[in-house]
Short mmCIF file of C-alpha atoms in Angstrom, two decimals:
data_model
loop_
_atom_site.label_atom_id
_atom_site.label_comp_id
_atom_site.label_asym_id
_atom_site.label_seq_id
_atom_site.Cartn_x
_atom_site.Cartn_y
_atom_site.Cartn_z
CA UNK B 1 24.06 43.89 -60.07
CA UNK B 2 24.49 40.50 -58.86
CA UNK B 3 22.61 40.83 -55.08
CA UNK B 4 25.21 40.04 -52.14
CA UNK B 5 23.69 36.50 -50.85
CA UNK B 6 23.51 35.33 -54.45
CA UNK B 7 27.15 36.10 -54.63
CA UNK B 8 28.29 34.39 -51.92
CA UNK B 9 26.20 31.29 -52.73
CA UNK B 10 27.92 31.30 -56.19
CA UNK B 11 31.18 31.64 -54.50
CA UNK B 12 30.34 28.99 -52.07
CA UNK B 13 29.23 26.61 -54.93
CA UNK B 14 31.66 26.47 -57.18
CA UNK B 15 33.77 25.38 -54.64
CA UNK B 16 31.66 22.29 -55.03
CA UNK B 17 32.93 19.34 -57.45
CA UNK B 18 32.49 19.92 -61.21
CA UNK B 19 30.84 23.11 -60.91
CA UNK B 20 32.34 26.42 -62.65
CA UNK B 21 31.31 30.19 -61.81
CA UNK B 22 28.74 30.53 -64.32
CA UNK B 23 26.98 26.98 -63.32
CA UNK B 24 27.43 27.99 -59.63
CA UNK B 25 25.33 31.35 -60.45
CA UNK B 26 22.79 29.78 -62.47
CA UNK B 27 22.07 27.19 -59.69
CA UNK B 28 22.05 30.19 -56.96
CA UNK B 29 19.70 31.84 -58.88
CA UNK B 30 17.26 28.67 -59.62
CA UNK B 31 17.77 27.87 -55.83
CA UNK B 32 16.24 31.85 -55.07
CA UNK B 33 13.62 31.15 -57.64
CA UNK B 34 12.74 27.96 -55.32
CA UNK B 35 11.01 30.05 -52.56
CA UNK B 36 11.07 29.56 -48.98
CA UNK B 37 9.78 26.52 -48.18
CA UNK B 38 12.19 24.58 -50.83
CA UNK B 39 15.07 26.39 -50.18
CA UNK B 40 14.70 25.78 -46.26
CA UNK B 41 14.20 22.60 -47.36
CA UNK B 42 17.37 22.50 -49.92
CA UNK B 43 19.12 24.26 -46.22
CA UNK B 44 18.22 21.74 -43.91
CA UNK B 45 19.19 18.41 -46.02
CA UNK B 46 22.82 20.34 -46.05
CA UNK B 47 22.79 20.62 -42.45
CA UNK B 48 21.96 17.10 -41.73
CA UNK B 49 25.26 15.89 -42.68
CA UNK B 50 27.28 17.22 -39.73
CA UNK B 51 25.34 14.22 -38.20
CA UNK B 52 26.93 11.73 -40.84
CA UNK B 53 30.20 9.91 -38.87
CA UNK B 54 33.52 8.89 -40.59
CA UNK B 55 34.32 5.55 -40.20
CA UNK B 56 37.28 4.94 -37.70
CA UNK B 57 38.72 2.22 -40.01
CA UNK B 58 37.76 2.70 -43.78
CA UNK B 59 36.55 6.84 -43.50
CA UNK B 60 33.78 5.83 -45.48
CA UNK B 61 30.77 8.29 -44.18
CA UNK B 62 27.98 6.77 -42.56
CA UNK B 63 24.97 7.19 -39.69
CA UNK B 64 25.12 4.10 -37.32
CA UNK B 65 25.60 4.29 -33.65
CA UNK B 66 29.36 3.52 -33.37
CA UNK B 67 32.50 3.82 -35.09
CA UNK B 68 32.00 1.39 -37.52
CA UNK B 69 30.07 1.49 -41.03
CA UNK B 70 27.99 -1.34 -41.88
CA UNK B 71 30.87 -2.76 -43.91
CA UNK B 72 33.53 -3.14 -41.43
CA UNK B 73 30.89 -3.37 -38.66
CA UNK B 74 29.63 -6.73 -41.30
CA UNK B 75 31.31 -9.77 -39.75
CA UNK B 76 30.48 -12.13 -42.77
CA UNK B 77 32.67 -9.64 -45.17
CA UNK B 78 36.57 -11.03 -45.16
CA UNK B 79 38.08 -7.92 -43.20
CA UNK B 80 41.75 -9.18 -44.03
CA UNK B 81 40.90 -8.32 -47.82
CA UNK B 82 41.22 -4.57 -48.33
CA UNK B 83 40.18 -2.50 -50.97
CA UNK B 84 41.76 0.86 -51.32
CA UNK B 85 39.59 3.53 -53.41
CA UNK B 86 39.85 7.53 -53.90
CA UNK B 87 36.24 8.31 -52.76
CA UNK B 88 33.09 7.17 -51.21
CA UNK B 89 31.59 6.97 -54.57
CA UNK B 90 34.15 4.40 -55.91
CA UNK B 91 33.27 1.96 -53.23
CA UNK B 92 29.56 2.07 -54.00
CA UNK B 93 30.26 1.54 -57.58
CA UNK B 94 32.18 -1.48 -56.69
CA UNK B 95 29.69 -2.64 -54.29
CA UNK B 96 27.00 -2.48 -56.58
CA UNK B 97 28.94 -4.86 -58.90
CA UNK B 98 27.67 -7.49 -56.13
CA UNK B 99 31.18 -9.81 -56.07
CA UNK B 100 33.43 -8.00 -53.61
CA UNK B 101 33.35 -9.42 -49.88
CA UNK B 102 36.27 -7.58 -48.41
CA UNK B 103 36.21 -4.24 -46.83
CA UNK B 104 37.54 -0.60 -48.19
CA UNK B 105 40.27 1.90 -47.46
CA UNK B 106 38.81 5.74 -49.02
CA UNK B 107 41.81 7.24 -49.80
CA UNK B 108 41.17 10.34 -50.84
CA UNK B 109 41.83 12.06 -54.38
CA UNK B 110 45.38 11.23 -56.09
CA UNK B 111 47.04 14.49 -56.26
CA UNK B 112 48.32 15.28 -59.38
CA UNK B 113 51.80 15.09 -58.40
CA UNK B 114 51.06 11.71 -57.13
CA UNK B 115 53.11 11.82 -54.36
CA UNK B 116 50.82 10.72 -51.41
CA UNK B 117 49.51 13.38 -49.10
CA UNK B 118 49.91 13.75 -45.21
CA UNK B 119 45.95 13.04 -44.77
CA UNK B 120 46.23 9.68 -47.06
CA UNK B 121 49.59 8.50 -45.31
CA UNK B 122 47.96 9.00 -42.26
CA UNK B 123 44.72 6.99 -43.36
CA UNK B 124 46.97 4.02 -45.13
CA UNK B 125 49.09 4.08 -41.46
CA UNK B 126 45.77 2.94 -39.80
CA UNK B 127 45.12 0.13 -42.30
CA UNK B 128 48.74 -1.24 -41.79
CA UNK B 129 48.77 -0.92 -37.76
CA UNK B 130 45.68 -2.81 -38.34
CA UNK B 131 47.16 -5.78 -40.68
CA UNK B 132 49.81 -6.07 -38.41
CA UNK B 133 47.95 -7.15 -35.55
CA UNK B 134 46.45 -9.49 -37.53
CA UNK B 135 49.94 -10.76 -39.52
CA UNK B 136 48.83 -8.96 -42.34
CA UNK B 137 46.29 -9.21 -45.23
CA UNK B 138 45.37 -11.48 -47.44
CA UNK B 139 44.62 -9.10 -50.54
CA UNK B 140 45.07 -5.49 -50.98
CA UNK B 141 43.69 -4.56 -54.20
CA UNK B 142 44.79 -1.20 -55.45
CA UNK B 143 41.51 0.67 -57.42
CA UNK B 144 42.92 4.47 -57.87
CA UNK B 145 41.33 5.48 -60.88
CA UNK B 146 43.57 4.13 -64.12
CA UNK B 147 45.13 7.85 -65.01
CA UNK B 148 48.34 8.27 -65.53
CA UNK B 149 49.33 9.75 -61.78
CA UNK B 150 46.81 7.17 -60.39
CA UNK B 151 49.25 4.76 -61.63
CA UNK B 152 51.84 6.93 -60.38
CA UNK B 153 50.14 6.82 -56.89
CA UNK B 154 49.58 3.25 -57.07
CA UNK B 155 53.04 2.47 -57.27
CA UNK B 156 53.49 4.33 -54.09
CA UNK B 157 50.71 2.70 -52.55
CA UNK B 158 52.29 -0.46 -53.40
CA UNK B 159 55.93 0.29 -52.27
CA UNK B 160 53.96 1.43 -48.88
CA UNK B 161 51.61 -1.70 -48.28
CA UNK B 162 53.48 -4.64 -49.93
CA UNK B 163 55.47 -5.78 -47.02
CA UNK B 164 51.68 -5.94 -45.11
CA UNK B 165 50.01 -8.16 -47.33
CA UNK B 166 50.14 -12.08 -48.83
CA UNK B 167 49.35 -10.44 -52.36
CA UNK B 168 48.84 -7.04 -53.67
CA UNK B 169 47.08 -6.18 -57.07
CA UNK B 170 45.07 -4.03 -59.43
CA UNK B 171 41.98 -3.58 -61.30
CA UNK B 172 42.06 -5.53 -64.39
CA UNK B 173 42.60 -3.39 -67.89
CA UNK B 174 40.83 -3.31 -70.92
CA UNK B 175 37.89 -2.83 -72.89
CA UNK B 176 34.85 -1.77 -70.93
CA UNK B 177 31.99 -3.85 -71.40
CA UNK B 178 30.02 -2.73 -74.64
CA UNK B 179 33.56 -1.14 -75.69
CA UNK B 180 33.84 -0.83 -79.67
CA UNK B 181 37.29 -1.51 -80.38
CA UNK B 182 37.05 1.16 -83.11
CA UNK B 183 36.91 3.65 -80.72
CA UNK B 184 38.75 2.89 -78.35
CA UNK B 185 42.04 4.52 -77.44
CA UNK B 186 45.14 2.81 -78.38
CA UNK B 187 46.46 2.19 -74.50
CA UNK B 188 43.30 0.51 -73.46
CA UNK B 189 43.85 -1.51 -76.89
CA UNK B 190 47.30 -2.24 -75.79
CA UNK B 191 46.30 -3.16 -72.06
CA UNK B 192 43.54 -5.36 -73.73
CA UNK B 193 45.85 -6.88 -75.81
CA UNK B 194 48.48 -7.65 -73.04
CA UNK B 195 45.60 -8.85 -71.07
CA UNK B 196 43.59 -11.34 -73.10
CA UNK B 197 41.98 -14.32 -72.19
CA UNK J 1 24.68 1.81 -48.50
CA UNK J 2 24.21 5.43 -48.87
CA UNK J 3 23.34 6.84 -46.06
CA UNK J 4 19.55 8.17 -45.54
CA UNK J 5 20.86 12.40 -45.31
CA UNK J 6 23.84 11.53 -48.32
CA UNK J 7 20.12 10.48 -50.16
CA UNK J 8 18.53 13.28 -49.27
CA UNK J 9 20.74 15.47 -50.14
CA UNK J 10 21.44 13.57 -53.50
CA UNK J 11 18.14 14.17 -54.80
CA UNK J 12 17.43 17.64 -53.77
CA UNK J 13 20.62 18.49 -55.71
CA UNK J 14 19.94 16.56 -58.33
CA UNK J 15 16.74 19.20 -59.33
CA UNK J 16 19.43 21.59 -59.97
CA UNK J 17 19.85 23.07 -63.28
CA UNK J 18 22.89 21.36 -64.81
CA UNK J 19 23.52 18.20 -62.27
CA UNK J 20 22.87 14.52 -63.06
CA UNK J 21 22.25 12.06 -60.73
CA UNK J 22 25.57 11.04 -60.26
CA UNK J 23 27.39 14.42 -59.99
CA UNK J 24 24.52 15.12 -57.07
CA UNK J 25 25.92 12.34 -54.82
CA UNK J 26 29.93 13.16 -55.92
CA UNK J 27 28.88 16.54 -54.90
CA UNK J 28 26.75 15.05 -51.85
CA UNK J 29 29.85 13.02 -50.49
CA UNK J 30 32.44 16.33 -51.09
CA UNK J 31 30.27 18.90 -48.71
CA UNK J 32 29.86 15.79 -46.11
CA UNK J 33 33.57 16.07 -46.01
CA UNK J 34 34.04 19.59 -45.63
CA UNK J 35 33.15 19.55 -41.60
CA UNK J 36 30.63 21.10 -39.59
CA UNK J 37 31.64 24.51 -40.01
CA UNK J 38 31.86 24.27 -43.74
CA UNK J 39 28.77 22.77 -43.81
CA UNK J 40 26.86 25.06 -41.62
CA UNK J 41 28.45 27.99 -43.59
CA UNK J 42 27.02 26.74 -46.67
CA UNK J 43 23.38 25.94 -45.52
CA UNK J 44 23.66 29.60 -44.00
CA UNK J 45 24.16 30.75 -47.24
CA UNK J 46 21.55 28.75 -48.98
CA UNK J 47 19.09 30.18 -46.34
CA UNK J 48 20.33 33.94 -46.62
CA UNK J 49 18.12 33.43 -50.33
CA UNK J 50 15.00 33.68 -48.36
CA UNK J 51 15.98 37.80 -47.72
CA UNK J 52 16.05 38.10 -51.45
CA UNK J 53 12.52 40.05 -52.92
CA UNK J 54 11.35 40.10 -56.62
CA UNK J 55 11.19 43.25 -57.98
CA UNK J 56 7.24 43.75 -59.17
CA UNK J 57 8.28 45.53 -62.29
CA UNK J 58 10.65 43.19 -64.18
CA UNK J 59 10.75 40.03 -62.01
CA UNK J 60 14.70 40.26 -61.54
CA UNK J 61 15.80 39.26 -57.66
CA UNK J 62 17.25 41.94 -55.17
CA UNK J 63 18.19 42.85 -51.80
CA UNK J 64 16.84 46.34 -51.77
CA UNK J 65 14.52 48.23 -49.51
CA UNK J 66 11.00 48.64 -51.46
CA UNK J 67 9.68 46.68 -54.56
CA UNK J 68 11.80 47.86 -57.22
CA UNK J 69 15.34 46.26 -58.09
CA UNK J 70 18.41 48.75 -59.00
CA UNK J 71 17.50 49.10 -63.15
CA UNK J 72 13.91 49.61 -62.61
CA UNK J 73 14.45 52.00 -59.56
CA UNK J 74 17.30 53.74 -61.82
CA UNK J 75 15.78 57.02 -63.13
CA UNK J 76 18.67 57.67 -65.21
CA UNK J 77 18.08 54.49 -67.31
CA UNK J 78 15.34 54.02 -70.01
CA UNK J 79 11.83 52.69 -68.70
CA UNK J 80 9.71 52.56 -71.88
CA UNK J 81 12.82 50.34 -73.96
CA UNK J 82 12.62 46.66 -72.71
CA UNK J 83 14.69 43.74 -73.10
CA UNK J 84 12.28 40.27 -72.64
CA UNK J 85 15.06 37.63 -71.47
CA UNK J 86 13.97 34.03 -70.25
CA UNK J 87 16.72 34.12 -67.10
CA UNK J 88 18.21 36.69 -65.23
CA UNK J 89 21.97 35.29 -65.69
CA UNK J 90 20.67 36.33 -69.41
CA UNK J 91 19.89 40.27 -68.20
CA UNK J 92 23.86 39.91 -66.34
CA UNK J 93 25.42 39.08 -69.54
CA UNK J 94 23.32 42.04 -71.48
CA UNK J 95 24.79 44.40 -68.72
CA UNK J 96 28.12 43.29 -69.10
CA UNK J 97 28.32 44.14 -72.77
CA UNK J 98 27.67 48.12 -70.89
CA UNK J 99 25.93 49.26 -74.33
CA UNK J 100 22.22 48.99 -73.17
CA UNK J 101 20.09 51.71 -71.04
CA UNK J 102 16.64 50.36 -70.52
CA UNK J 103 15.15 47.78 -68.52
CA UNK J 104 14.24 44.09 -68.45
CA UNK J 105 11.78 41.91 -67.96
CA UNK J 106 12.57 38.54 -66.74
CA UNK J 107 10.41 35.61 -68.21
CA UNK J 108 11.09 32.39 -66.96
CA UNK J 109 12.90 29.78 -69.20
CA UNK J 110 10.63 29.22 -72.54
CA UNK J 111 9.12 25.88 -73.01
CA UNK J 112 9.87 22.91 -74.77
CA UNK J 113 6.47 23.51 -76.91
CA UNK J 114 7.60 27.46 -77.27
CA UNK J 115 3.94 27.87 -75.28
CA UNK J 116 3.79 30.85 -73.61
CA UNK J 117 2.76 29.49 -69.48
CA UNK J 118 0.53 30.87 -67.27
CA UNK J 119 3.05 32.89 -65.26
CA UNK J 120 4.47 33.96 -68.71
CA UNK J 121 1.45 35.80 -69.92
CA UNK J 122 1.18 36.96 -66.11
CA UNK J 123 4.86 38.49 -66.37
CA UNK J 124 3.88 39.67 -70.03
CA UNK J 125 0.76 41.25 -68.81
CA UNK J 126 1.88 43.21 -66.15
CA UNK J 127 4.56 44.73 -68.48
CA UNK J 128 2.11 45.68 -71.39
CA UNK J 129 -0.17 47.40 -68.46
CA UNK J 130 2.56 49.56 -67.52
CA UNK J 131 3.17 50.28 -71.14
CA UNK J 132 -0.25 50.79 -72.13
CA UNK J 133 -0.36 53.69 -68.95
CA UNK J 134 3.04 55.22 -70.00
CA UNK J 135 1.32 55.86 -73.73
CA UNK J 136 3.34 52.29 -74.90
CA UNK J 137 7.44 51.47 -74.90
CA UNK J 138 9.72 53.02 -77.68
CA UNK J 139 11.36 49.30 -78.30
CA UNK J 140 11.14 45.78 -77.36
CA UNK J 141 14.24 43.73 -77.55
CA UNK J 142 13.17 39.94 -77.85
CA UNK J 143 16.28 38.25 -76.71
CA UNK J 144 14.94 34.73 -76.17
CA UNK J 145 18.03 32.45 -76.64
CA UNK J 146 18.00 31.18 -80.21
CA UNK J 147 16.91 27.81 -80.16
CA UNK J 148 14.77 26.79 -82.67
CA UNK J 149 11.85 26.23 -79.50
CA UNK J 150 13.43 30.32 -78.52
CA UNK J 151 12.90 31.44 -82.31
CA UNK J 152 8.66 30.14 -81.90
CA UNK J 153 8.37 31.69 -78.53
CA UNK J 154 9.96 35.18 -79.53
CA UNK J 155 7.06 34.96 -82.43
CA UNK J 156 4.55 34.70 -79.73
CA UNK J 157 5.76 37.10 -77.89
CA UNK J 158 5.82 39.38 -81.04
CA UNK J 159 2.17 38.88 -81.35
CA UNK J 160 1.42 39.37 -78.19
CA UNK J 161 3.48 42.49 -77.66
CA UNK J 162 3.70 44.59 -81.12
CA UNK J 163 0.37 46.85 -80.53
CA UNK J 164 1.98 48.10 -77.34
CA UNK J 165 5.54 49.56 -78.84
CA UNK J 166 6.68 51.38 -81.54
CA UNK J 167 9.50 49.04 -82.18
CA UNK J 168 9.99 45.49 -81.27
CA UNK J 169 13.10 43.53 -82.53
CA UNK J 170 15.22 40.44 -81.64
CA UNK J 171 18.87 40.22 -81.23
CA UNK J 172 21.23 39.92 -84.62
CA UNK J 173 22.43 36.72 -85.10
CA UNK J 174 25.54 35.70 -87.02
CA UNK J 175 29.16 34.69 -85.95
CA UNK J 176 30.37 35.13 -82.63
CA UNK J 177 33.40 37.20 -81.81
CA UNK J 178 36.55 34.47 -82.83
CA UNK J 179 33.87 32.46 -84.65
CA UNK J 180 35.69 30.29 -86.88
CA UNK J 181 34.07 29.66 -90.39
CA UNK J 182 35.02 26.44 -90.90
CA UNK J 183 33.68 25.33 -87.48
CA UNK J 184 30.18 27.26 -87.46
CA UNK J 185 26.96 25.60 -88.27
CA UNK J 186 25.23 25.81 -91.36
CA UNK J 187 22.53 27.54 -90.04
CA UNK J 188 24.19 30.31 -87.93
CA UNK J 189 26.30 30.93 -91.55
CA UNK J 190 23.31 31.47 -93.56
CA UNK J 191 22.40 34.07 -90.96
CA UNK J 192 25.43 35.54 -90.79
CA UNK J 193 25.29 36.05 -95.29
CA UNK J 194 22.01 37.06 -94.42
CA UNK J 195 22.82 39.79 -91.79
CA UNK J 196 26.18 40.91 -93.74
CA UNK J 197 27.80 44.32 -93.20
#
């Protein structure tokens, strides 16, 4: 019953991150309730991304002329300091926290193995052919997200990079801000603990 | 340091039913890394939408030749029984149970103040005309979801609906299938002592 475009758009959608079949159909659906201006509209937006670039040296996404982003292309940020995230997203979150001057490495998502794949050897390859012609960096901070195979993967990471850098670390761990220790589970209590100040 | 189309595209998802703000540009970022042809494939399907008609009768979407979708244009089923829904993913569950014969007629999601909208009465109108020339429907089914803003609605749609039918009921409520006692609320229990066997 379930019309053939609608289908495929479901199908196509819950491809998409976070989304399950019976989301993707409701939103296919909504979008055919939209009518044809909006979904055009809705069409076109999607399109415009094949005109998005990847950076050459941190694959973060972007739309300047060039192969830089604005980061790396920004010669008052400390390009010797080097951030390593899973996704585009991560960076902006840090970025908005308004204290980080270094540049990025996006990753990619930690598999759930946590054994690194071709794609993110590949990517953390460029960053160390790039230290080395520049006797290495001063900081590579490791920001995977704090899972259990992310800190899996950032032991990896570590064994890969260390050898490339004056210092290598890690997020801090503990209670978020507005945390209620009640709450709270007991290995960010530990990690809290451990790390007091 | 989003770029102006990851923006874009971050808001127009973000209308969808279902996705937050930050989901929209998670989801934004993921299709800008799935590559032209990905990307293309996906607009294509957004746009494919536009083919899709209304069927006059009961509102649902189709890709058929002339006005009618495949229940209204289905002699074998039931014309003068009709179930009111408030989304057509509501009418595709009601066919999957393969127990009812008649029709539908699609309403549009009920409002927050259970006020019946313009486009409402519209959709209601057009299906007590076609009643009132058929000599009226043997049953309405009211299957509004059954919020308590779904329970006022259904009441206006009673009034609005019961000199046109011989029958007009709502959906039995009580325990789901697997519905666990101890875990069901107070208030689908009382219906469920109410509506016992």
């Amino acid at each position: 019953m379930v019309s053939e475009p609608l289908r495929r758009l479901q199908e196509a959608l819950q491809e998409l991150p976070g989304i399950g079949p019976r989301q993707a159909l409701r939103i296919a659906y909504f979008i055919s309730s939209l009518g044809k201006v909006r979904i055009t509209e809705l069409a076109r937006a999607i399109l415009r991304l094949t005109e998005l670039r990847t950076c050459t040296q941190c694959f973060l996404t972007h739309e300047r002329e060039g192969a830089f982003c604005a980061i790396c292309g920004d010669e008052t940020r400390d390009q010797l300091t080097v951030t390593i995230v899973e996704r585009e997203t991560d960076a902006l979150s840090i970025e908005k926290a308004q204290i980080y001057r270094g540049r990025y490495l996006i990753l990619g998502e930690v598999r759930r193995d946590s054994e690194l794949s071709i794609e993110q050897k590949i990517r953390l390859n460029s960053l160390l052919s790039f230290l080395k012609e520049r006797g290495g960096a001063l900081e590579i901070i490791i920001a995977v997200n704090q899972t259990m195979y992310g800190e899996l993967a950032a032991e990896r990471i570590e064994e890969y990079a260390k050898s490339h850098t004056k210092k290598i670390t890690r997020l801090g761990r503990g209670l978020p801000t507005g945390g209620e220790i009640e709450f709270a589970d007991p290995d960010t209590l530990a990690h809290s603990l451990k790390n007091r100040r």
